[in-house]
Amino acid sequence: MMPRPTPANDIRPRFVVAVTAVRWLSEGTFEIRLERPVGFKFLPGQKISFVDGALRRDYTLLGPVDAPELALCVRHVPDGLFSPRLSRARIGDRFQITAPFGYFTLKTSGRPAVFVATGTGIAPFVAFANAGARGFDLLHGVRTPAELYYRDLLFTAARRYIPCVSAAAGDGEIGPEGFAGRVDRFLSTQYPDGAYDFFLCGRIQMIRDVTRLIDARFSGSRVFIEAYD
Amino acid sequence: MKIYTQTGDQGKTSLFSGERVVKSDARIHAYGDIDELNSVVGALIAALLPDSEAAEGQLKEIQSDLFQVGAWLAATSGSEAQARLNSITIGYSQRIESWIDGMDAQLPELKSFILPGGHPTAAWAHIARTVCRRAERAVILLAEQEAAAGRSFEGFAPIVAFINRLSDYFFVLARWLNQHAGMGDVQWQG
């Protein structure tokens, strides 16, 4: 994702925070932890922006909401403007972030909740699970099984945790619940008709394909979207 | 993120509260008209003459309020998503009333019908007034549909009052802008 220019009227409070830890989750993805500013409150599913001059980049807070540090899941983009710097960050390095924002929060109804993520789009669902959400179905679309980060937490919290692995995987690598293929193909071929609360987070192509599928097959459903490119 | 997601290419869109609805839905008309009104206000601000700081400040506050109203209309009544938004209160229309009174006190008494026009800034204010009237009709239609479906009108009442007062504001603002430009009202000669 290309960082965007800071809107001229962006009046969100900003904080300068220090890195407290960097932990690699897979070859291309890491979790970064930051010190938590005093009075910093957020809802599960909200995000912050890293800011550098006119550039900014949004990341969803993983939670828990009462944790002493802020945690973020970052995909390393070699030619990106933020993720290389974040990946090389050492403890104590300081970055400017905004106050939390966003509306991709868990909204419940009588319908079953279905969370659909690709790649690091899993972050808000980790935040939901960290906040105590249970009983949802979760589809995590990744290229290889190594990218199924936060698997243990999500497997425990979800009613069904369905890894959807698009590249060829070895026997047993994706588990008995796993699916060899993309999330939209799982939904179109394996998922029962009905009305659901869909929460979609990930690449625009997935958002587009799954939304079209919902319109065609799951009428009466609600759809909440957090897209990135 | 990209500005387009291509999720609306089949004629549907997602409400802020998650429901997928056709783009001809009354709710889409309502917040679409509010969005159009906000855009016209933006054009009016861009056209303002120097020494119009008070009007500019008011119009920018109106833009912010309209954005809030649009978000409220984009979520179904009583939804969790709507509950997360700031409430639209009667204070919105009361503030507009105070601005109307402030401008009206500076204007000559109105003794005949006036035609929309005059200085370009006043012409924009009249366009805002008429778009505002259309937005009001769309919001009331939506409120009626909600009431017919057994949902409360309560949340709509301060919005209807705000939009109704806003069209009066644009009428008085048009007169004020013509006077500010040294042109006076364009009187109907019928």
Short mmCIF file of N, CA and C in Angstrom, two decimals, chain B residues 11-114:
data_model
loop_
_atom_site.label_atom_id
_atom_site.label_comp_id
_atom_site.label_asym_id
_atom_site.label_seq_id
_atom_site.Cartn_x
_atom_site.Cartn_y
_atom_site.Cartn_z
N GLY B 11 -24.85 -2.48 -8.71
CA GLY B 11 -26.01 -1.66 -8.35
C GLY B 11 -26.36 -1.67 -6.88
N LYS B 12 -25.54 -2.31 -6.07
CA LYS B 12 -25.78 -2.31 -4.63
C LYS B 12 -24.65 -1.59 -3.90
N THR B 13 -24.92 -1.19 -2.68
CA THR B 13 -23.87 -0.58 -1.85
C THR B 13 -24.08 -1.02 -0.41
N SER B 14 -23.05 -0.86 0.41
CA SER B 14 -23.15 -1.23 1.82
C SER B 14 -23.46 0.00 2.64
N LEU B 15 -24.46 -0.12 3.52
CA LEU B 15 -24.72 0.94 4.47
C LEU B 15 -23.64 0.92 5.55
N PHE B 16 -23.55 2.00 6.30
CA PHE B 16 -22.60 2.07 7.40
C PHE B 16 -22.90 1.00 8.45
N SER B 17 -24.15 0.59 8.51
CA SER B 17 -24.55 -0.47 9.45
C SER B 17 -24.48 -1.85 8.82
N GLY B 18 -23.93 -1.96 7.62
CA GLY B 18 -23.60 -3.25 7.06
C GLY B 18 -24.56 -3.82 6.03
N GLU B 19 -25.80 -3.35 6.01
CA GLU B 19 -26.76 -3.93 5.08
C GLU B 19 -26.39 -3.61 3.63
N ARG B 20 -26.61 -4.56 2.75
CA ARG B 20 -26.43 -4.31 1.34
C ARG B 20 -27.77 -3.86 0.77
N VAL B 21 -27.81 -2.72 0.14
CA VAL B 21 -29.06 -2.20 -0.40
C VAL B 21 -28.83 -1.73 -1.83
N VAL B 22 -29.94 -1.69 -2.60
CA VAL B 22 -29.83 -1.17 -3.97
C VAL B 22 -29.61 0.34 -3.88
N LYS B 23 -28.93 0.85 -4.88
CA LYS B 23 -28.55 2.27 -4.82
C LYS B 23 -29.74 3.21 -5.05
N SER B 24 -30.90 2.64 -5.41
CA SER B 24 -32.10 3.46 -5.53
C SER B 24 -32.87 3.49 -4.21
N ASP B 25 -32.35 2.90 -3.18
CA ASP B 25 -32.99 2.88 -1.86
C ASP B 25 -33.20 4.32 -1.34
N ALA B 26 -34.30 4.50 -0.61
CA ALA B 26 -34.61 5.84 -0.08
C ALA B 26 -33.49 6.37 0.79
N ARG B 27 -32.81 5.50 1.49
CA ARG B 27 -31.72 5.95 2.37
C ARG B 27 -30.55 6.50 1.55
N ILE B 28 -30.30 5.88 0.41
CA ILE B 28 -29.21 6.35 -0.45
C ILE B 28 -29.56 7.71 -1.05
N HIS B 29 -30.86 7.87 -1.44
CA HIS B 29 -31.30 9.18 -1.93
C HIS B 29 -31.08 10.23 -0.85
N ALA B 30 -31.43 9.89 0.37
CA ALA B 30 -31.38 10.87 1.47
C ALA B 30 -29.95 11.33 1.72
N TYR B 31 -29.03 10.37 1.96
CA TYR B 31 -27.67 10.86 2.26
C TYR B 31 -26.93 11.31 1.01
N GLY B 32 -27.39 10.86 -0.17
CA GLY B 32 -26.83 11.37 -1.41
C GLY B 32 -27.17 12.84 -1.60
N ASP B 33 -28.42 13.21 -1.28
CA ASP B 33 -28.81 14.62 -1.38
C ASP B 33 -28.07 15.48 -0.36
N ILE B 34 -27.85 14.92 0.81
CA ILE B 34 -27.07 15.66 1.81
C ILE B 34 -25.64 15.86 1.31
N ASP B 35 -25.09 14.85 0.69
CA ASP B 35 -23.73 14.94 0.13
C ASP B 35 -23.69 16.00 -0.97
N GLU B 36 -24.73 16.02 -1.81
CA GLU B 36 -24.79 17.02 -2.89
C GLU B 36 -24.86 18.42 -2.28
N LEU B 37 -25.67 18.56 -1.26
CA LEU B 37 -25.79 19.87 -0.60
C LEU B 37 -24.44 20.30 -0.04
N ASN B 38 -23.74 19.37 0.58
CA ASN B 38 -22.42 19.70 1.13
C ASN B 38 -21.46 20.16 0.04
N SER B 39 -21.56 19.55 -1.12
CA SER B 39 -20.70 19.94 -2.24
C SER B 39 -21.03 21.34 -2.73
N VAL B 40 -22.32 21.66 -2.76
CA VAL B 40 -22.72 23.00 -3.18
C VAL B 40 -22.21 24.03 -2.16
N VAL B 41 -22.29 23.68 -0.90
CA VAL B 41 -21.77 24.59 0.13
C VAL B 41 -20.27 24.81 -0.09
N GLY B 42 -19.58 23.75 -0.47
CA GLY B 42 -18.15 23.87 -0.77
C GLY B 42 -17.90 24.83 -1.92
N ALA B 43 -18.73 24.75 -2.94
CA ALA B 43 -18.59 25.67 -4.09
C ALA B 43 -18.87 27.10 -3.64
N LEU B 44 -19.86 27.26 -2.78
CA LEU B 44 -20.18 28.60 -2.28
C LEU B 44 -19.01 29.18 -1.48
N ILE B 45 -18.43 28.35 -0.63
CA ILE B 45 -17.27 28.82 0.15
C ILE B 45 -16.14 29.26 -0.79
N ALA B 46 -15.93 28.46 -1.82
CA ALA B 46 -14.83 28.77 -2.76
C ALA B 46 -15.07 30.08 -3.49
N ALA B 47 -16.35 30.47 -3.62
CA ALA B 47 -16.67 31.68 -4.39
C ALA B 47 -16.77 32.93 -3.52
N LEU B 48 -16.69 32.79 -2.21
CA LEU B 48 -16.92 33.93 -1.31
C LEU B 48 -15.96 35.08 -1.59
N LEU B 49 -16.47 36.28 -1.43
CA LEU B 49 -15.65 37.47 -1.59
C LEU B 49 -14.77 37.67 -0.35
N PRO B 50 -13.74 38.49 -0.48
CA PRO B 50 -12.96 38.84 0.72
C PRO B 50 -13.87 39.49 1.77
N ASP B 51 -13.43 39.50 2.98
CA ASP B 51 -14.21 40.06 4.09
C ASP B 51 -15.51 39.30 4.33
N SER B 52 -15.49 37.98 4.10
CA SER B 52 -16.67 37.16 4.37
C SER B 52 -16.34 36.11 5.42
N GLU B 53 -15.43 36.45 6.32
CA GLU B 53 -14.93 35.43 7.27
C GLU B 53 -16.05 34.83 8.11
N ALA B 54 -17.00 35.68 8.53
CA ALA B 54 -18.07 35.15 9.39
C ALA B 54 -18.89 34.11 8.64
N ALA B 55 -19.25 34.45 7.38
CA ALA B 55 -20.04 33.52 6.57
C ALA B 55 -19.24 32.25 6.31
N GLU B 56 -17.97 32.41 6.03
CA GLU B 56 -17.12 31.25 5.76
C GLU B 56 -17.07 30.32 6.97
N GLY B 57 -16.91 30.92 8.14
CA GLY B 57 -16.87 30.09 9.36
C GLY B 57 -18.17 29.34 9.56
N GLN B 58 -19.28 30.02 9.35
CA GLN B 58 -20.58 29.35 9.50
C GLN B 58 -20.72 28.21 8.49
N LEU B 59 -20.36 28.49 7.25
CA LEU B 59 -20.53 27.47 6.20
C LEU B 59 -19.66 26.25 6.46
N LYS B 60 -18.48 26.47 6.98
CA LYS B 60 -17.61 25.32 7.27
C LYS B 60 -18.17 24.48 8.42
N GLU B 61 -18.77 25.16 9.39
CA GLU B 61 -19.43 24.39 10.46
C GLU B 61 -20.62 23.62 9.91
N ILE B 62 -21.34 24.23 8.99
CA ILE B 62 -22.47 23.55 8.36
C ILE B 62 -21.99 22.32 7.59
N GLN B 63 -20.86 22.47 6.88
CA GLN B 63 -20.32 21.31 6.15
C GLN B 63 -20.02 20.15 7.10
N SER B 64 -19.43 20.48 8.24
CA SER B 64 -19.11 19.44 9.21
C SER B 64 -20.39 18.78 9.74
N ASP B 65 -21.39 19.61 10.02
CA ASP B 65 -22.66 19.07 10.51
C ASP B 65 -23.34 18.20 9.45
N LEU B 66 -23.28 18.65 8.20
CA LEU B 66 -23.90 17.86 7.13
C LEU B 66 -23.20 16.51 6.98
N PHE B 67 -21.90 16.51 7.16
CA PHE B 67 -21.17 15.24 7.09
C PHE B 67 -21.66 14.28 8.18
N GLN B 68 -21.87 14.86 9.36
CA GLN B 68 -22.36 14.06 10.48
C GLN B 68 -23.78 13.54 10.19
N VAL B 69 -24.60 14.39 9.63
CA VAL B 69 -25.97 13.98 9.28
C VAL B 69 -25.92 12.86 8.23
N GLY B 70 -25.06 13.01 7.24
CA GLY B 70 -24.94 11.97 6.21
C GLY B 70 -24.55 10.63 6.79
N ALA B 71 -23.60 10.65 7.72
CA ALA B 71 -23.18 9.39 8.36
C ALA B 71 -24.33 8.78 9.14
N TRP B 72 -25.09 9.62 9.83
CA TRP B 72 -26.23 9.12 10.62
C TRP B 72 -27.25 8.47 9.70
N LEU B 73 -27.51 9.11 8.56
CA LEU B 73 -28.50 8.57 7.62
C LEU B 73 -28.00 7.29 6.95
N ALA B 74 -26.70 7.12 6.90
CA ALA B 74 -26.13 5.96 6.21
C ALA B 74 -26.16 4.69 7.07
N ALA B 75 -26.68 4.80 8.26
CA ALA B 75 -26.82 3.62 9.13
C ALA B 75 -28.30 3.43 9.47
N THR B 76 -28.73 2.20 9.53
CA THR B 76 -30.15 1.97 9.80
C THR B 76 -30.50 2.38 11.23
N SER B 77 -31.75 2.78 11.39
CA SER B 77 -32.22 3.29 12.68
C SER B 77 -32.05 2.22 13.77
N GLY B 78 -31.52 2.65 14.87
CA GLY B 78 -31.38 1.75 16.00
C GLY B 78 -30.20 0.79 15.89
N SER B 79 -29.42 0.89 14.83
CA SER B 79 -28.29 -0.04 14.67
C SER B 79 -27.15 0.33 15.62
N GLU B 80 -26.32 -0.69 15.88
CA GLU B 80 -25.14 -0.47 16.72
C GLU B 80 -24.21 0.55 16.08
N ALA B 81 -24.13 0.51 14.75
CA ALA B 81 -23.25 1.44 14.04
C ALA B 81 -23.74 2.87 14.24
N GLN B 82 -25.04 3.07 14.18
CA GLN B 82 -25.59 4.42 14.36
C GLN B 82 -25.38 4.91 15.79
N ALA B 83 -25.48 3.97 16.73
CA ALA B 83 -25.31 4.35 18.14
C ALA B 83 -23.90 4.83 18.43
N ARG B 84 -22.94 4.42 17.59
CA ARG B 84 -21.54 4.84 17.78
C ARG B 84 -21.31 6.28 17.35
N LEU B 85 -22.25 6.84 16.56
CA LEU B 85 -22.07 8.19 16.03
C LEU B 85 -22.57 9.23 17.03
N ASN B 86 -22.04 10.43 16.90
CA ASN B 86 -22.57 11.53 17.71
C ASN B 86 -24.03 11.75 17.35
N SER B 87 -24.84 12.02 18.35
CA SER B 87 -26.26 12.28 18.09
C SER B 87 -26.43 13.64 17.43
N ILE B 88 -27.40 13.72 16.53
CA ILE B 88 -27.79 15.01 15.98
C ILE B 88 -28.83 15.56 16.95
N THR B 89 -28.60 16.72 17.47
CA THR B 89 -29.49 17.29 18.49
C THR B 89 -30.20 18.53 17.96
N ILE B 90 -31.16 18.99 18.73
CA ILE B 90 -31.90 20.19 18.36
C ILE B 90 -30.98 21.41 18.38
N GLY B 91 -29.83 21.26 19.04
CA GLY B 91 -28.86 22.35 19.07
C GLY B 91 -28.34 22.72 17.68
N TYR B 92 -28.35 21.75 16.76
CA TYR B 92 -27.91 22.03 15.39
C TYR B 92 -28.78 23.12 14.76
N SER B 93 -30.12 22.96 14.86
CA SER B 93 -31.02 23.93 14.22
C SER B 93 -31.05 25.24 15.00
N GLN B 94 -30.87 25.15 16.32
CA GLN B 94 -30.89 26.38 17.13
C GLN B 94 -29.71 27.30 16.77
N ARG B 95 -28.57 26.67 16.49
CA ARG B 95 -27.41 27.47 16.09
C ARG B 95 -27.67 28.15 14.75
N ILE B 96 -28.32 27.44 13.82
CA ILE B 96 -28.66 28.03 12.52
C ILE B 96 -29.60 29.21 12.72
N GLU B 97 -30.54 29.06 13.62
CA GLU B 97 -31.50 30.16 13.89
C GLU B 97 -30.76 31.41 14.36
N SER B 98 -29.77 31.22 15.21
CA SER B 98 -29.05 32.39 15.71
C SER B 98 -28.29 33.08 14.57
N TRP B 99 -27.77 32.29 13.65
CA TRP B 99 -27.06 32.89 12.50
C TRP B 99 -28.04 33.62 11.58
N ILE B 100 -29.22 33.03 11.37
CA ILE B 100 -30.25 33.69 10.55
C ILE B 100 -30.60 35.04 11.17
N ASP B 101 -30.85 35.03 12.46
CA ASP B 101 -31.23 36.28 13.14
C ASP B 101 -30.13 37.33 13.02
N GLY B 102 -28.88 36.88 13.13
CA GLY B 102 -27.75 37.81 13.05
C GLY B 102 -27.67 38.48 11.68
N MET B 103 -27.89 37.71 10.62
CA MET B 103 -27.84 38.29 9.27
C MET B 103 -29.07 39.12 8.98
N ASP B 104 -30.21 38.63 9.41
CA ASP B 104 -31.48 39.30 9.12
C ASP B 104 -31.49 40.72 9.70
N ALA B 105 -30.85 40.88 10.83
CA ALA B 105 -30.82 42.19 11.49
C ALA B 105 -30.05 43.22 10.65
N GLN B 106 -29.23 42.73 9.71
CA GLN B 106 -28.43 43.64 8.88
C GLN B 106 -29.09 43.93 7.53
N LEU B 107 -30.25 43.31 7.27
CA LEU B 107 -30.86 43.40 5.94
C LEU B 107 -32.10 44.28 5.95
N PRO B 108 -32.40 44.95 4.81
CA PRO B 108 -33.64 45.71 4.72
C PRO B 108 -34.84 44.76 4.77
N GLU B 109 -35.96 45.30 5.19
CA GLU B 109 -37.16 44.47 5.28
C GLU B 109 -37.54 43.96 3.89
N LEU B 110 -38.00 42.73 3.85
CA LEU B 110 -38.38 42.11 2.58
C LEU B 110 -39.82 42.48 2.26
N LYS B 111 -40.04 43.18 1.11
CA LYS B 111 -41.38 43.65 0.80
C LYS B 111 -41.94 43.04 -0.47
N SER B 112 -41.14 42.26 -1.19
CA SER B 112 -41.66 41.59 -2.40
C SER B 112 -40.92 40.27 -2.58
N PHE B 113 -41.45 39.48 -3.50
CA PHE B 113 -40.72 38.25 -3.81
C PHE B 113 -39.39 38.59 -4.46
N ILE B 114 -38.41 37.73 -4.21
CA ILE B 114 -37.12 37.95 -4.87
C ILE B 114 -36.80 36.75 -5.75
#
